Short mmCIF file of C-alpha atoms in Angstrom, two decimals:
data_model
loop_
_atom_site.label_atom_id
_atom_site.label_comp_id
_atom_site.label_asym_id
_atom_site.label_seq_id
_atom_site.Cartn_x
_atom_site.Cartn_y
_atom_site.Cartn_z
CA UNK A 1 0.11 0.24 -0.02
CA UNK A 2 0.97 3.71 -0.63
CA UNK A 3 -0.05 6.24 1.40
CA UNK A 4 0.88 10.22 0.97
CA UNK A 5 0.29 13.49 3.28
CA UNK A 6 -2.39 15.48 2.38
CA UNK A 7 -0.49 18.29 1.12
CA UNK A 8 2.66 16.42 -0.02
CA UNK A 9 3.66 16.36 -3.61
CA UNK A 10 5.35 13.76 -5.48
CA UNK A 11 7.20 14.20 -9.31
CA UNK A 12 10.34 13.73 -10.57
CA UNK A 13 10.43 17.04 -11.25
CA UNK A 14 9.70 20.76 -10.17
CA UNK A 15 7.16 22.74 -11.35
CA UNK A 16 10.00 25.50 -11.80
CA UNK A 17 12.44 22.85 -13.45
CA UNK A 18 9.41 21.54 -15.89
CA UNK A 19 8.37 25.30 -16.83
CA UNK A 20 11.98 25.97 -17.75
CA UNK A 21 12.62 22.84 -19.48
CA UNK A 22 9.04 23.08 -21.45
CA UNK A 23 8.63 26.86 -21.70
CA UNK A 24 12.08 28.10 -21.08
CA UNK A 25 10.00 30.36 -18.38
CA UNK A 26 10.16 29.52 -14.83
CA UNK A 27 7.11 31.68 -14.09
CA UNK A 28 4.55 29.25 -16.00
CA UNK A 29 5.67 26.75 -12.97
CA UNK A 30 1.73 27.10 -12.02
CA UNK A 31 1.03 25.33 -15.58
CA UNK A 32 3.34 23.12 -14.74
CA UNK A 33 2.32 22.03 -11.59
CA UNK A 34 -1.23 21.41 -12.90
CA UNK A 35 0.14 19.01 -15.96
CA UNK A 36 2.03 16.96 -13.62
CA UNK A 37 -0.58 16.04 -11.80
CA UNK A 38 1.54 15.66 -8.81
CA UNK A 39 -0.57 16.76 -5.62
CA UNK A 40 -2.32 13.68 -3.80
CA UNK A 41 -5.75 14.09 -4.74
CA UNK A 42 -4.26 13.69 -8.36
CA UNK A 43 -2.14 10.36 -7.53
CA UNK A 44 -5.02 8.94 -5.56
CA UNK A 45 -7.26 9.69 -8.95
CA UNK A 46 -4.66 8.35 -11.06
CA UNK A 47 -4.39 4.95 -9.04
CA UNK A 48 -0.95 5.68 -7.98
CA UNK A 49 -1.29 6.00 -4.21
CA UNK A 50 -3.83 4.26 -1.76
CA UNK A 51 -4.82 6.60 0.36
CA UNK A 52 -4.57 10.17 1.63
CA UNK A 53 -2.96 10.85 5.05
CA UNK A 54 -4.87 13.98 6.56
CA UNK A 55 -2.91 16.72 8.02
CA UNK A 56 -3.50 19.26 10.71
CA UNK A 57 -4.44 22.47 10.00
CA UNK A 58 -1.43 24.63 8.76
CA UNK A 59 -0.11 21.49 7.29
CA UNK A 60 2.41 18.80 9.01
CA UNK A 61 5.07 21.17 9.95
CA UNK A 62 2.97 23.26 12.03
CA UNK A 63 1.76 20.30 14.54
CA UNK A 64 4.08 16.96 14.40
CA UNK A 65 2.45 15.37 17.13
CA UNK A 66 -0.84 15.20 15.04
CA UNK A 67 1.04 14.46 11.98
CA UNK A 68 2.65 11.33 13.05
CA UNK A 69 -0.39 10.15 14.96
CA UNK A 70 -2.47 10.38 11.17
CA UNK A 71 0.81 8.38 10.24
CA UNK A 72 1.25 6.14 13.06
CA UNK A 73 -2.58 5.25 12.87
CA UNK A 74 -2.60 4.63 9.16
CA UNK A 75 0.10 2.18 9.56
CA UNK A 76 -1.32 0.52 12.30
CA UNK A 77 -4.72 0.24 10.41
CA UNK A 78 -3.37 -1.01 7.23
CA UNK A 79 -1.06 -3.82 9.34
CA UNK A 80 -3.88 -4.96 10.65
CA UNK A 81 -6.02 -5.91 7.15
CA UNK A 82 -2.79 -6.97 5.67
CA UNK A 83 -2.39 -9.16 8.53
CA UNK A 84 -6.12 -10.66 7.34
CA UNK A 85 -5.04 -11.53 3.78
CA UNK A 86 -3.33 -14.86 2.73
CA UNK A 87 0.49 -13.90 1.14
CA UNK A 88 -0.15 -15.42 -2.48
CA UNK A 89 -3.52 -12.58 -2.74
CA UNK A 90 -1.09 -9.86 -1.09
CA UNK A 91 2.09 -10.52 -3.80
CA UNK A 92 -1.33 -10.85 -7.03
CA UNK A 93 -2.38 -7.73 -5.64
CA UNK A 94 0.89 -6.32 -5.63
CA UNK A 95 1.70 -7.34 -9.23
CA UNK A 96 -1.92 -6.24 -10.95
CA UNK A 97 -1.29 -2.70 -9.36
CA UNK A 98 1.78 -2.39 -10.22
CA UNK A 99 1.48 -3.92 -13.86
CA UNK A 100 -1.40 -1.41 -14.31
CA UNK A 101 0.62 1.36 -13.60
CA UNK A 102 0.55 3.38 -16.98
CA UNK A 103 -2.21 2.09 -18.14
CA UNK A 104 -5.00 4.58 -18.62
CA UNK A 105 -9.19 4.52 -19.43
CA UNK A 106 -8.09 5.29 -22.71
CA UNK A 107 -6.17 1.80 -22.99
CA UNK A 108 -9.14 0.03 -21.24
CA UNK A 109 -10.81 1.71 -24.41
CA UNK A 110 -8.85 0.97 -27.14
CA UNK A 111 -9.30 -2.72 -26.27
CA UNK A 112 -13.10 -2.99 -26.04
CA UNK A 113 -13.36 -1.14 -28.99
CA UNK A 114 -10.50 -3.39 -31.16
CA UNK A 115 -12.58 -6.64 -29.63
CA UNK A 116 -15.52 -4.91 -30.72
CA UNK A 117 -14.89 -4.14 -34.36
CA UNK A 118 -13.74 -7.75 -34.54
CA UNK A 119 -16.97 -8.71 -33.37
CA UNK A 120 -18.09 -6.49 -36.09
CA UNK A 121 -16.21 -7.47 -38.79
CA UNK A 122 -16.77 -10.74 -38.38
CA UNK A 123 -20.81 -10.65 -38.42
CA UNK A 124 -19.99 -8.31 -41.67
CA UNK A 125 -18.50 -11.03 -43.04
CA UNK A 126 -20.98 -13.30 -42.20
CA UNK A 127 -23.51 -11.68 -44.23
CA UNK A 128 -21.88 -10.93 -46.91
CA UNK A 129 -21.01 -14.53 -47.85
CA UNK A 130 -22.84 -15.86 -50.34
CA UNK A 131 -25.12 -18.56 -49.15
CA UNK A 132 -24.38 -21.95 -48.90
CA UNK A 133 -26.36 -24.11 -51.70
CA UNK A 134 -28.25 -27.25 -49.92
CA UNK A 135 -26.34 -30.46 -50.85
CA UNK A 136 -28.16 -32.18 -53.60
CA UNK A 137 -30.76 -34.92 -52.57
CA UNK A 138 -29.26 -38.21 -53.03
CA UNK A 139 -31.52 -39.73 -56.07
CA UNK A 140 -33.01 -43.14 -54.83
CA UNK A 141 -32.14 -45.82 -57.25
CA UNK A 142 -33.27 -49.19 -57.74
CA UNK A 143 -30.41 -51.72 -57.38
CA UNK A 144 -30.38 -55.15 -59.40
CA UNK A 145 -28.85 -57.42 -57.48
CA UNK A 146 -24.84 -58.43 -57.94
CA UNK A 147 -24.48 -61.81 -59.56
CA UNK A 148 -21.11 -63.55 -60.43
CA UNK A 149 -21.24 -66.24 -62.66
CA UNK A 150 -18.90 -68.80 -61.40
#
């Protein structure tokens, strides 16, 4: 599980650095911050974190005691929950989560659209195939017994 403090941000580059690289203008840092999706709310929505740990009014630095209490409460609850889950399930959940990172709704939509297109194509091919002619019915014949002379 991955948790993040409410007012923390997570990114591989600062908004100022990103703005300087993309627009050669550090003053566009607010636009870069929005594009980077680096807040805890953004990361929760993207599925990169599991939980947002609330911070005291004024932020974590304003009341370290309450911040530590909130983090401890999250850890204790999470460990209690995890202890009830079988190891195989924990591992499978972790692998599934890691494999899904970077997957988007667009990826899911693309897969569904492709599957639907294949079904439509198969249906169209079935419609446009010339109908099969029924096999001719066998014509009854009178057969004569076969005799051999010896």
